[in-house]
Short mmCIF file of C-alpha atoms and ligand atoms in Angstrom, two decimals:
data_model
loop_
_atom_site.label_atom_id
_atom_site.label_comp_id
_atom_site.label_asym_id
_atom_site.label_seq_id
_atom_site.Cartn_x
_atom_site.Cartn_y
_atom_site.Cartn_z
CA MET A 581 0.00 0.00 0.00
CA ILE A 582 1.25 3.43 -0.89
CA ARG A 583 1.05 5.96 1.91
CA VAL A 584 2.46 9.04 0.22
CA LYS A 585 2.98 9.68 -3.44
CA PHE A 586 4.47 12.78 -5.08
CA GLU A 587 4.08 13.06 -8.83
CA ASN A 588 6.13 15.80 -10.50
CA VAL A 589 5.45 18.16 -7.64
CA THR A 590 6.56 21.75 -8.00
CA LYS A 591 5.95 24.29 -5.29
CA TYR A 592 6.28 28.02 -5.57
CA TYR A 593 5.68 30.22 -2.53
CA THR A 594 3.75 33.39 -3.03
CA LEU A 595 5.81 36.29 -1.80
CA LEU A 596 3.91 39.23 -0.49
CA ASN A 597 5.55 42.49 0.20
CA THR A 598 3.01 44.78 -1.22
CA GLY A 599 2.57 48.23 0.13
CA GLY A 600 -0.49 47.09 2.02
CA ILE A 601 -4.11 47.35 1.10
CA LYS A 602 -3.98 51.08 0.41
CA ASN A 603 -1.52 50.64 -2.46
CA PHE A 604 -3.36 47.58 -3.63
CA ILE A 605 -6.60 49.44 -4.06
CA LEU A 606 -4.98 52.53 -5.54
CA ASN A 607 -2.83 50.63 -8.07
CA PHE A 608 -4.91 47.53 -8.46
CA PHE A 609 -3.58 46.23 -11.76
CA ARG A 610 0.09 46.92 -11.16
CA GLU A 611 0.00 45.38 -7.69
CA TYR A 612 -1.99 42.41 -8.87
CA LYS A 613 0.61 41.59 -11.50
CA LYS A 614 3.36 42.04 -8.95
CA ILE A 615 1.78 39.43 -6.69
CA LYS A 616 1.40 37.00 -9.55
CA SER A 617 5.03 37.31 -10.63
CA ASN A 618 6.59 37.59 -7.19
CA ARG A 619 7.11 33.99 -6.24
CA PHE A 620 9.82 31.77 -4.95
CA LEU A 621 10.68 28.26 -6.07
CA ALA A 622 10.87 25.85 -3.12
CA LEU A 623 10.52 22.46 -4.81
CA GLU A 624 11.01 21.56 -8.44
CA ASN A 625 9.56 18.53 -10.13
CA ILE A 626 9.80 16.08 -7.24
CA SER A 627 8.51 12.54 -7.48
CA PHE A 628 8.73 9.82 -4.86
CA GLU A 629 6.70 7.20 -3.09
CA VAL A 630 6.50 6.17 0.52
CA LYS A 631 5.03 2.74 1.14
CA ASP A 632 3.27 1.45 4.19
CA LYS A 633 5.67 0.71 7.06
CA ASP A 634 8.45 2.73 5.41
CA VAL A 635 10.63 4.83 7.65
CA VAL A 636 12.00 7.55 5.44
CA GLY A 637 14.51 10.24 6.27
CA ILE A 638 14.50 13.48 4.34
CA ILE A 639 17.88 15.18 4.36
CA GLY A 640 19.32 18.27 2.74
CA LYS A 641 20.88 21.62 3.53
CA ASN A 642 19.06 24.53 5.13
CA GLY A 643 16.47 25.90 2.79
CA ALA A 644 16.55 22.87 0.51
CA GLY A 645 12.82 22.28 0.77
CA LYS A 646 12.39 19.62 3.46
CA SER A 647 9.82 21.38 5.58
CA THR A 648 7.98 22.34 2.41
CA THR A 649 7.77 18.66 1.51
CA LEU A 650 6.28 17.85 4.91
CA GLY A 651 3.83 20.74 4.56
CA LEU A 652 2.63 19.28 1.28
CA ILE A 653 2.20 15.85 2.87
CA ALA A 654 0.32 17.33 5.83
CA GLY A 655 -1.96 19.10 3.37
CA VAL A 656 -1.32 22.57 4.72
CA LEU A 657 0.39 23.53 1.46
CA LYS A 658 -0.94 22.89 -1.99
CA PRO A 659 1.41 22.07 -4.87
CA THR A 660 1.69 24.66 -7.62
CA SER A 661 1.75 21.82 -10.11
CA GLY A 662 1.89 18.04 -9.90
CA ARG A 663 0.02 15.75 -7.58
CA VAL A 664 0.31 14.78 -3.93
CA GLU A 665 -1.51 11.71 -2.76
CA VAL A 666 -1.77 10.71 0.90
CA ASN A 667 -3.53 7.68 2.36
CA GLY A 668 -4.07 7.44 6.08
CA ARG A 669 -4.25 9.55 9.17
CA ILE A 670 -1.39 11.97 9.62
CA ALA A 671 0.04 13.33 12.83
CA PRO A 672 2.61 16.07 12.61
CA LEU A 673 4.89 16.44 15.59
CA LEU A 674 4.52 20.10 16.39
CA GLU A 675 7.30 22.36 17.48
CA LEU A 676 7.27 23.84 20.96
CA GLY A 677 3.76 24.31 22.12
CA ALA A 678 2.23 25.08 18.75
CA GLY A 679 -1.46 25.60 19.28
CA PHE A 680 -1.06 25.68 23.03
CA HIS A 681 -2.49 28.52 24.98
CA PRO A 682 -0.27 29.85 27.76
CA ASP A 683 -3.10 30.55 30.18
CA LEU A 684 -4.65 27.10 30.02
CA THR A 685 -3.36 24.23 32.11
CA GLY A 686 -1.40 21.35 30.64
CA ARG A 687 -4.45 19.13 30.89
CA GLU A 688 -6.71 21.62 29.10
CA ASN A 689 -4.10 22.08 26.41
CA VAL A 690 -3.81 18.34 25.90
CA ILE A 691 -7.52 18.14 25.16
CA LEU A 692 -7.45 21.11 22.81
CA ASN A 693 -4.33 19.96 21.02
CA GLY A 694 -5.61 16.42 20.67
CA ILE A 695 -8.73 17.71 18.98
CA LEU A 696 -6.78 19.95 16.66
CA LEU A 697 -4.69 16.93 15.71
CA GLY A 698 -7.82 15.05 14.72
CA MET A 699 -8.98 13.09 17.76
CA THR A 700 -12.50 13.27 19.10
CA LYS A 701 -13.02 14.36 22.67
CA LYS A 702 -13.98 10.84 23.67
CA GLU A 703 -10.76 9.43 22.23
CA ILE A 704 -8.67 11.98 24.09
CA LEU A 705 -10.39 11.45 27.40
CA SER A 706 -9.81 7.74 27.13
CA LYS A 707 -6.10 8.35 26.54
CA LEU A 708 -5.68 11.28 28.86
CA ASP A 709 -4.07 9.35 31.70
CA SER A 710 -1.61 7.69 29.42
CA ILE A 711 -0.72 11.01 27.76
CA ILE A 712 -0.12 12.66 31.12
CA GLU A 713 1.90 9.73 32.37
CA PHE A 714 4.06 9.72 29.26
CA SER A 715 4.75 13.43 29.57
CA GLU A 716 6.06 12.90 33.14
CA LEU A 717 4.84 16.33 34.10
CA GLY A 718 3.37 15.15 37.39
CA GLU A 719 1.45 17.83 39.23
CA PHE A 720 2.54 20.47 36.73
CA ILE A 721 -0.16 19.13 34.45
CA ASP A 722 -2.73 21.25 36.25
CA GLN A 723 -0.66 24.42 36.11
CA PRO A 724 -0.95 26.98 33.30
CA ILE A 725 1.68 26.13 30.72
CA ARG A 726 3.11 29.63 30.72
CA ILE A 727 5.19 28.50 33.69
CA TYR A 728 6.58 25.48 31.81
CA SER A 729 10.15 25.31 30.56
CA SER A 730 10.62 24.73 26.84
CA GLY A 731 11.55 21.12 27.46
CA MET A 732 8.37 20.57 29.42
CA LEU A 733 6.34 22.07 26.59
CA SER A 734 7.88 19.82 24.02
CA ARG A 735 7.23 16.78 26.23
CA LEU A 736 3.60 17.68 26.40
CA GLY A 737 3.36 18.24 22.64
CA PHE A 738 5.18 15.03 21.89
CA SER A 739 2.99 13.03 24.24
CA VAL A 740 -0.18 14.23 22.57
CA ALA A 741 1.10 13.64 19.06
CA VAL A 742 2.24 10.08 19.67
CA HIS A 743 -1.09 9.23 21.22
CA THR A 744 -3.13 10.26 18.19
CA ASN A 745 -2.54 6.82 16.74
CA PRO A 746 -1.58 8.06 13.28
CA ASP A 747 -0.82 5.96 10.23
CA ILE A 748 1.83 8.42 9.18
CA LEU A 749 4.00 10.29 11.63
CA LEU A 750 5.68 13.47 10.40
CA ILE A 751 8.69 14.64 12.35
CA ASP A 752 10.49 17.88 11.55
CA GLU A 753 13.41 18.54 13.89
CA VAL A 754 11.52 18.44 17.11
CA LEU A 755 13.37 15.93 19.19
CA SER A 756 16.23 18.06 20.34
CA VAL A 757 14.60 20.09 23.09
CA GLY A 758 13.80 17.60 25.85
CA ASP A 759 16.45 16.58 28.36
CA PHE A 760 18.58 13.54 27.71
CA LYS A 761 16.20 11.15 29.38
CA PHE A 762 13.15 12.41 27.56
CA GLN A 763 15.01 12.39 24.25
CA GLU A 764 15.79 8.73 24.83
CA LYS A 765 12.15 8.13 25.69
CA SER A 766 10.96 9.94 22.58
CA LYS A 767 13.35 7.95 20.46
CA ASN A 768 12.09 4.75 22.02
CA LYS A 769 8.56 5.79 21.27
CA ILE A 770 9.50 6.41 17.66
CA TYR A 771 11.13 2.99 17.45
CA GLU A 772 7.99 1.55 18.97
CA PHE A 773 6.04 3.20 16.17
CA LYS A 774 8.43 1.69 13.69
CA GLU A 775 8.00 -1.76 15.17
CA LYS A 776 4.25 -1.36 15.07
CA GLY A 777 4.64 -0.90 11.34
CA LYS A 778 3.72 2.77 11.15
CA THR A 779 4.96 4.96 8.37
CA ILE A 780 7.38 7.60 9.56
CA ILE A 781 8.76 10.55 7.65
CA PHE A 782 11.66 12.02 9.48
CA VAL A 783 13.38 15.31 8.73
CA SER A 784 16.54 15.93 10.65
CA HIS A 785 20.05 17.30 10.50
CA ASP A 786 21.02 14.63 13.02
CA ILE A 787 22.54 12.33 10.40
CA GLY A 788 23.44 9.77 13.04
CA MET A 789 19.83 9.36 13.99
CA VAL A 790 18.73 9.21 10.34
CA GLU A 791 21.19 6.39 9.70
CA GLU A 792 20.03 4.59 12.79
CA LEU A 793 16.28 4.95 12.32
CA CYS A 794 15.51 5.11 8.64
CA ASP A 795 15.56 2.41 6.00
CA LYS A 796 15.36 4.84 3.13
CA VAL A 797 16.41 8.42 2.52
CA ILE A 798 15.36 11.18 0.22
CA LEU A 799 18.04 13.76 -0.45
CA ILE A 800 16.83 17.16 -1.53
CA HIS A 801 19.37 19.61 -2.85
CA GLU A 802 18.59 23.09 -4.09
CA HIS A 803 14.90 22.34 -4.35
CA LYS A 804 15.41 19.23 -6.47
CA LEU A 805 15.38 15.58 -5.59
CA LEU A 806 19.00 14.50 -5.85
CA TYR A 807 18.75 10.96 -4.60
CA GLN A 808 16.33 8.50 -3.12
CA GLY A 809 16.94 5.04 -1.83
CA ASP A 810 19.61 3.43 0.30
CA VAL A 811 20.45 5.34 3.48
CA LYS A 812 24.19 4.85 3.38
CA LYS A 813 24.54 6.01 -0.18
CA GLY A 814 22.27 8.98 0.38
CA VAL A 815 24.16 10.14 3.43
CA GLU A 816 27.47 9.76 1.58
CA LEU A 817 26.20 11.91 -1.26
CA TYR A 818 24.89 14.47 1.20
CA GLU A 819 28.20 14.72 2.98
CA GLN A 820 30.02 15.41 -0.28
CA LEU A 821 27.78 18.36 -1.13
CA MET B 720 -16.83 13.15 11.24
CA PHE B 721 -19.78 15.10 12.57
CA GLU B 722 -18.80 14.24 16.11
CA TYR B 723 -15.30 15.46 15.42
CA TYR B 724 -16.43 18.83 14.03
CA LYS B 725 -18.79 19.28 16.95
CA ASP B 726 -15.99 18.59 19.44
CA LEU B 727 -13.62 20.90 17.61
CA ILE B 728 -16.05 23.82 17.69
CA ILE B 729 -17.00 23.25 21.31
CA GLU B 730 -13.41 22.99 22.51
CA LEU B 731 -12.20 26.02 20.55
CA THR B 732 -15.08 28.09 21.88
CA LYS B 733 -14.56 26.86 25.41
CA LYS B 734 -10.93 27.83 25.11
CA ASP B 735 -11.77 31.39 24.07
CA ILE B 736 -14.23 31.77 26.91
CA LYS B 737 -11.94 30.19 29.49
CA VAL B 738 -9.00 32.32 28.48
CA ARG B 739 -11.05 35.49 28.81
CA TYR B 740 -12.36 34.67 32.25
CA LYS B 741 -9.19 33.11 33.57
CA ASN B 742 -7.14 36.20 33.01
CA SER B 743 -9.18 38.15 35.47
CA TYR B 744 -11.89 37.20 37.88
CA LEU B 745 -13.52 40.39 36.80
CA GLY B 746 -13.76 39.21 33.19
CA TYR B 747 -17.53 39.44 33.19
CA PHE B 748 -17.54 42.94 34.59
CA TRP B 749 -14.92 44.08 32.14
CA SER B 750 -17.02 42.92 29.24
CA LEU B 751 -19.92 44.93 30.66
CA ALA B 752 -17.81 47.93 31.52
CA ASN B 753 -17.12 49.04 27.97
CA PRO B 754 -20.69 49.38 26.68
CA LEU B 755 -21.91 50.72 30.00
CA PHE B 756 -19.21 53.34 30.08
CA LEU B 757 -19.99 54.37 26.50
CA ALA B 758 -23.66 54.55 27.44
CA LEU B 759 -22.77 56.90 30.27
CA ILE B 760 -20.78 59.17 27.96
CA PHE B 761 -23.50 59.33 25.32
CA TYR B 762 -26.16 59.81 27.96
CA PHE B 763 -24.25 62.81 29.20
CA ILE B 764 -23.76 64.29 25.73
CA PHE B 765 -27.20 63.66 24.33
CA LYS B 766 -29.49 63.74 27.31
CA VAL B 767 -27.83 66.11 29.70
CA VAL B 768 -26.05 68.52 27.36
CA THR B 769 -28.00 68.57 24.10
CA LYS B 770 -31.30 67.26 25.48
CA VAL B 771 -32.34 64.88 22.75
CA GLN B 772 -36.09 64.26 22.94
CA MET B 773 -36.63 60.56 23.04
CA LYS B 774 -38.55 58.25 25.29
CA ASP B 775 -36.43 55.58 27.01
CA TYR B 776 -33.21 56.98 25.61
CA THR B 777 -31.01 55.12 28.10
CA LEU B 778 -32.57 51.79 27.33
CA PHE B 779 -32.24 52.54 23.64
CA LEU B 780 -28.53 53.31 24.08
CA ILE B 781 -27.87 50.21 26.16
CA SER B 782 -29.55 47.79 23.77
CA GLY B 783 -27.70 49.15 20.75
CA LEU B 784 -24.32 49.36 22.44
CA PHE B 785 -24.29 45.77 23.68
CA VAL B 786 -25.10 44.42 20.23
CA TRP B 787 -22.50 46.71 18.72
CA GLN B 788 -19.90 45.43 21.15
CA TRP B 789 -20.49 41.88 19.92
CA ILE B 790 -20.05 42.94 16.30
CA ASN B 791 -17.13 45.25 16.94
CA ASN B 792 -15.13 42.91 19.20
CA SER B 793 -15.49 39.92 16.91
CA ILE B 794 -14.34 41.79 13.85
CA MET B 795 -11.47 43.50 15.62
CA VAL B 796 -10.20 40.22 17.09
CA SER B 797 -10.55 38.54 13.71
CA THR B 798 -7.92 40.80 12.14
CA ASN B 799 -5.32 38.86 14.08
CA LEU B 800 -7.06 35.49 14.13
CA TYR B 801 -4.76 33.52 11.84
CA ILE B 802 -1.54 35.25 12.69
CA ALA B 803 -2.09 34.45 16.36
CA ASN B 804 -2.37 30.76 15.43
CA ALA B 805 0.47 30.75 12.94
CA SER B 806 2.44 27.79 14.25
CA LEU B 807 -0.66 25.62 14.15
CA ILE B 808 -1.70 26.70 10.68
CA LYS B 809 1.75 25.93 9.31
CA LYS B 810 1.54 22.31 10.43
CA VAL B 811 -1.95 21.05 11.03
CA ASN B 812 -4.66 20.81 8.45
CA PHE B 813 -7.76 21.46 10.55
CA PRO B 814 -10.65 23.40 9.02
CA ARG B 815 -9.42 26.97 9.32
CA ASN B 816 -12.83 28.62 9.30
CA PHE B 817 -13.59 26.95 12.63
CA LEU B 818 -11.42 29.54 14.30
CA ALA B 819 -13.84 32.19 13.07
CA VAL B 820 -16.83 30.11 14.19
CA SER B 821 -15.45 29.80 17.69
CA LEU B 822 -14.64 33.50 17.78
CA VAL B 823 -18.23 34.43 16.98
CA LEU B 824 -19.61 31.88 19.42
CA SER B 825 -17.47 33.02 22.32
CA GLU B 826 -18.21 36.69 21.65
CA GLY B 827 -21.87 35.73 21.22
CA PHE B 828 -21.76 33.97 24.57
CA ASN B 829 -20.49 37.20 26.01
CA PHE B 830 -23.40 39.05 24.50
CA LEU B 831 -25.88 36.48 25.79
CA ILE B 832 -24.70 36.79 29.36
CA SER B 833 -25.00 40.56 29.11
CA ILE B 834 -28.72 40.30 28.30
CA PRO B 835 -29.61 40.13 32.03
CA VAL B 836 -28.03 43.57 32.37
CA ILE B 837 -30.21 44.85 29.54
CA ILE B 838 -33.22 43.31 31.30
CA GLY B 839 -32.15 45.10 34.48
CA PHE B 840 -32.32 48.42 32.65
CA MET B 841 -35.65 47.43 31.13
CA LEU B 842 -37.16 46.75 34.53
CA TYR B 843 -35.85 50.05 35.83
CA TYR B 844 -37.68 51.85 33.03
CA HIS B 845 -40.81 49.74 33.51
CA HIS B 846 -40.36 47.56 30.47
CA TYR B 847 -40.90 43.84 30.81
CA PRO B 848 -39.38 41.02 28.79
CA SER B 849 -41.90 38.91 26.99
CA ILE B 850 -42.24 35.16 26.64
CA LYS B 851 -42.01 35.74 22.89
CA TRP B 852 -38.29 36.37 23.37
CA LEU B 853 -37.77 32.63 23.58
CA ILE B 854 -38.56 32.48 19.88
CA TYR B 855 -37.40 35.92 18.77
CA ILE B 856 -33.98 35.97 20.38
CA PRO B 857 -32.69 32.70 18.87
CA ILE B 858 -33.81 33.81 15.40
CA VAL B 859 -32.14 37.21 15.59
CA LEU B 860 -29.14 35.71 17.36
CA ILE B 861 -28.53 33.22 14.56
CA ILE B 862 -28.88 35.76 11.77
CA THR B 863 -26.60 38.22 13.56
CA GLY B 864 -24.15 35.39 14.27
CA ILE B 865 -23.99 34.44 10.60
CA MET B 866 -23.30 38.03 9.62
CA ILE B 867 -20.54 38.41 12.19
CA TYR B 868 -19.01 35.06 11.27
CA SER B 869 -18.91 35.98 7.60
CA LEU B 870 -17.32 39.36 8.16
CA SER B 871 -14.83 37.98 10.67
CA LEU B 872 -13.79 35.23 8.28
CA LEU B 873 -13.40 37.75 5.49
CA VAL B 874 -11.35 40.16 7.56
CA ALA B 875 -9.19 37.37 9.00
CA THR B 876 -8.46 36.04 5.52
CA ILE B 877 -7.70 39.35 3.88
CA ASN B 878 -5.52 40.39 6.78
CA LEU B 879 -3.07 37.62 5.86
CA PHE B 880 -2.55 39.28 2.52
CA PHE B 881 -2.55 42.86 3.71
CA ARG B 882 -1.27 43.31 7.19
CA ASP B 883 -2.48 46.87 7.39
CA MET B 884 -6.10 45.74 7.28
CA GLU B 885 -6.33 46.12 11.02
CA ARG B 886 -6.18 49.91 10.88
CA LEU B 887 -8.55 50.13 7.99
CA VAL B 888 -11.03 47.88 9.76
CA GLY B 889 -10.80 49.92 12.95
CA LEU B 890 -11.45 53.08 11.00
CA LEU B 891 -14.35 51.57 9.12
CA LEU B 892 -15.97 50.27 12.29
CA THR B 893 -15.78 53.66 13.95
CA PHE B 894 -17.33 55.20 10.86
CA LEU B 895 -20.13 52.65 10.78
CA PHE B 896 -20.77 53.04 14.48
CA TYR B 897 -21.71 56.68 13.99
CA MET B 898 -23.63 55.90 10.81
CA THR B 899 -25.80 53.40 12.69
CA PRO B 900 -28.70 54.61 14.81
CA ILE B 901 -27.17 53.57 18.12
CA ILE B 902 -26.77 56.90 19.82
CA TYR B 903 -29.57 58.69 17.93
CA PRO B 904 -32.98 57.29 16.95
CA VAL B 905 -33.99 56.67 13.34
CA SER B 906 -36.68 59.29 13.70
CA MET B 907 -34.02 61.98 13.95
CA ILE B 908 -32.48 61.18 10.57
CA PRO B 909 -33.80 63.61 7.93
CA GLN B 910 -35.94 61.88 5.33
CA LYS B 911 -33.52 62.46 2.48
CA TYR B 912 -30.71 60.64 4.32
CA LYS B 913 -32.78 57.66 5.38
CA PHE B 914 -31.42 55.60 2.49
CA VAL B 915 -28.13 55.40 4.39
CA LEU B 916 -29.86 52.96 6.72
CA TYR B 917 -30.12 50.47 3.90
CA LEU B 918 -26.56 50.92 2.70
CA ASN B 919 -25.11 50.41 6.15
CA PRO B 920 -24.97 46.63 6.61
CA PHE B 921 -25.13 46.86 10.41
CA ALA B 922 -28.12 49.18 10.68
CA PRO B 923 -30.86 46.58 10.11
CA PHE B 924 -29.31 44.28 12.72
CA ILE B 925 -29.10 46.96 15.38
CA LEU B 926 -32.61 48.18 14.58
CA THR B 927 -34.01 44.66 14.89
CA TRP B 928 -32.41 44.22 18.31
CA GLN B 929 -33.52 47.62 19.56
CA GLU B 930 -37.08 46.94 18.49
CA LEU B 931 -36.92 43.63 20.32
CA PHE B 932 -35.65 45.08 23.58
CA LEU B 933 -37.73 48.26 23.53
CA HIS B 934 -41.05 47.04 22.18
CA ASN B 935 -40.92 43.25 22.41
CA ARG B 936 -41.52 43.24 18.69
CA LEU B 937 -39.84 41.45 15.83
CA ASP B 938 -39.53 43.97 13.03
CA LEU B 939 -39.94 41.74 10.01
CA LYS B 940 -38.77 44.30 7.49
CA TYR B 941 -35.42 44.89 9.18
CA LEU B 942 -35.11 41.22 10.00
CA PHE B 943 -35.53 40.38 6.35
CA ILE B 944 -32.94 42.94 5.25
CA SER B 945 -30.57 41.59 7.92
CA PHE B 946 -31.13 38.11 6.61
CA ILE B 947 -30.28 39.18 3.07
CA TYR B 948 -27.12 40.94 4.24
CA ALA B 949 -26.07 37.90 6.27
CA LEU B 950 -26.70 35.55 3.37
CA VAL B 951 -24.77 37.64 0.87
CA ALA B 952 -21.90 38.10 3.33
CA LEU B 953 -21.81 34.35 3.99
CA ILE B 954 -21.68 33.49 0.30
CA VAL B 955 -19.03 36.07 -0.54
CA SER B 956 -16.78 35.30 2.43
CA THR B 957 -17.04 31.53 1.97
CA PHE B 958 -16.14 31.92 -1.68
CA ILE B 959 -13.11 34.09 -0.95
CA PHE B 960 -12.03 31.92 1.98
CA ASN B 961 -12.21 28.75 -0.11
CA LYS B 962 -10.16 30.36 -2.86
CA LEU B 963 -7.42 31.51 -0.53
CA LYS B 964 -7.32 28.95 2.29
CA TYR B 965 -4.52 26.92 0.71
CA LYS B 966 -2.24 29.94 0.90
CA PHE B 967 -2.67 30.42 4.65
CA ALA B 968 0.26 28.25 5.64
CA GLU B 969 2.56 30.15 3.29
CA LEU B 970 1.60 33.55 4.50
CA VAL B 971 1.20 33.41 8.28
N1 ATP C 1701 6.32 30.85 3.79
C1 ATP C 1701 7.31 30.98 2.89
N2 ATP C 1701 7.27 31.98 1.98
C2 ATP C 1701 8.25 32.12 1.10
N3 ATP C 1701 9.32 31.33 0.99
C3 ATP C 1701 9.42 30.31 1.87
C4 ATP C 1701 8.43 30.08 2.86
N4 ATP C 1701 8.80 29.00 3.59
C5 ATP C 1701 9.96 28.59 3.07
N5 ATP C 1701 10.34 29.36 2.02
C6 ATP C 1701 11.55 29.18 1.19
O1 ATP C 1701 11.47 27.91 0.57
C7 ATP C 1701 12.72 27.25 0.62
C8 ATP C 1701 12.55 25.90 1.27
O2 ATP C 1701 12.22 26.07 2.62
P1 ATP C 1701 12.06 24.88 3.65
O3 ATP C 1701 11.52 25.47 4.90
O4 ATP C 1701 11.28 23.81 3.00
O5 ATP C 1701 13.56 24.43 3.86
P2 ATP C 1701 14.14 23.27 4.80
O6 ATP C 1701 14.76 22.27 3.90
O7 ATP C 1701 13.12 22.80 5.74
O8 ATP C 1701 15.29 24.05 5.56
P3 ATP C 1701 15.80 23.88 7.09
O9 ATP C 1701 16.80 22.79 7.09
O10 ATP C 1701 16.47 25.18 7.34
O11 ATP C 1701 14.63 23.65 7.94
C9 ATP C 1701 13.67 28.15 1.37
O12 ATP C 1701 14.51 28.79 0.44
C10 ATP C 1701 12.79 29.17 2.05
O13 ATP C 1701 13.40 30.42 2.04
MG1 MG C 1702 12.80 23.01 7.86
#
């Protein structure tokens, strides 16, 4: 079964630095053309497939287009041309407290975040204890999260995301904030996902971890797909760039 | 899927309400303070200083100002709606218009719990709520809610493309506030300027509410015009939102 399929995907970002709505209304046609032509190429003609149970690493230099690729998979971005096909429930691992509200308690945020990630309230409530236990936040869970440290926030976010029971887990550089013990625990959880046969798409500059975790890599260089396939070969190519 | 959407709306709305009332125990009083304070100012200007001749002027002021606060707050907050949730929008593909729904619901909740204050003023001026309200209020509430939702969604969307919308919207709302019969009665508008009432999209809504609170009457003409405005606004904003929603993650 194919989980993710990119067919000749090209993505341009719209760049907006218009002079605001005043200019737009006053010089409608000129500004309109400017918006149409002012765009930035982020991915060019990319094709790949991720099968069920694949654990794929996406590597490449800063600005290569990795996060853009994940955005297209998550469906928050739309390709300019080409086709993106996704089968299954997706859970993105969010960066530090995305979608959290500082004045709500950890517990309240877990419920809100779980819903935003696609769970029903009933599902979350049934997993609430396990989420809280995994986060190891103890009695802090009933404190407003504005008093949390950044590591504590990422624990909470990670705990929610891994409990959404996704078919496809998207990870974009989010493992590095917790303390050593929690990092180990997160890694274990990811391996557990792997053993359960989930599909994982992993973006990281931690090449060691990519080599360890993934059975396939996709190397993106200057917005193009340079290589896909064997991890060792991909990493070698990447290191020569 | 229905269950999921229901949960999403309820939780987002609950969040907005919780956040408002958690920040200060006086949250409820703060939300009353603004319209009441405005009412006091306008009472002073128009009743004490210029001596406007109108029966139940205070009650008239109060009923218009509370409805206006619901409209005004929702639209002002909506300018920043998507930018405030940027990190979420960049990663998670939840239905983005639900943020606008929850905004209108939580501001609407605020309006609802201020109705007892309006009733307090009514009693003071020997007006009495009617049992008919149980039918009238939900109808007007829903039509007003749809209008506010549509405008909030529109403003929130356009603000991603033009970040200076906020100022323009603030200016426009102030303008419309004075163009709407909130601090002066319709009867004071000279005949040849009455048409302005129909051009101002908020006027029929405010007039419907005032009629409800002052005379326990549902003014079908203004209700109908409100309904048309709400419907057109809903269609236009949904169309624009659907066209642009895929760009949100690029622009926040
Ligand atoms: N919202 C945006 N609007 C315009 N251009 C963008 C936007 N987001 C990213 N870009 C551009 O698209 C290109 C690809 O960005 P992307 O975030 O996918 O890179 P990345 O591979 O994830 O890099 P990093 O390793 O630094 O995270 C970059 O050149 C970036 O400047
Ligand atoms: Mg990135």
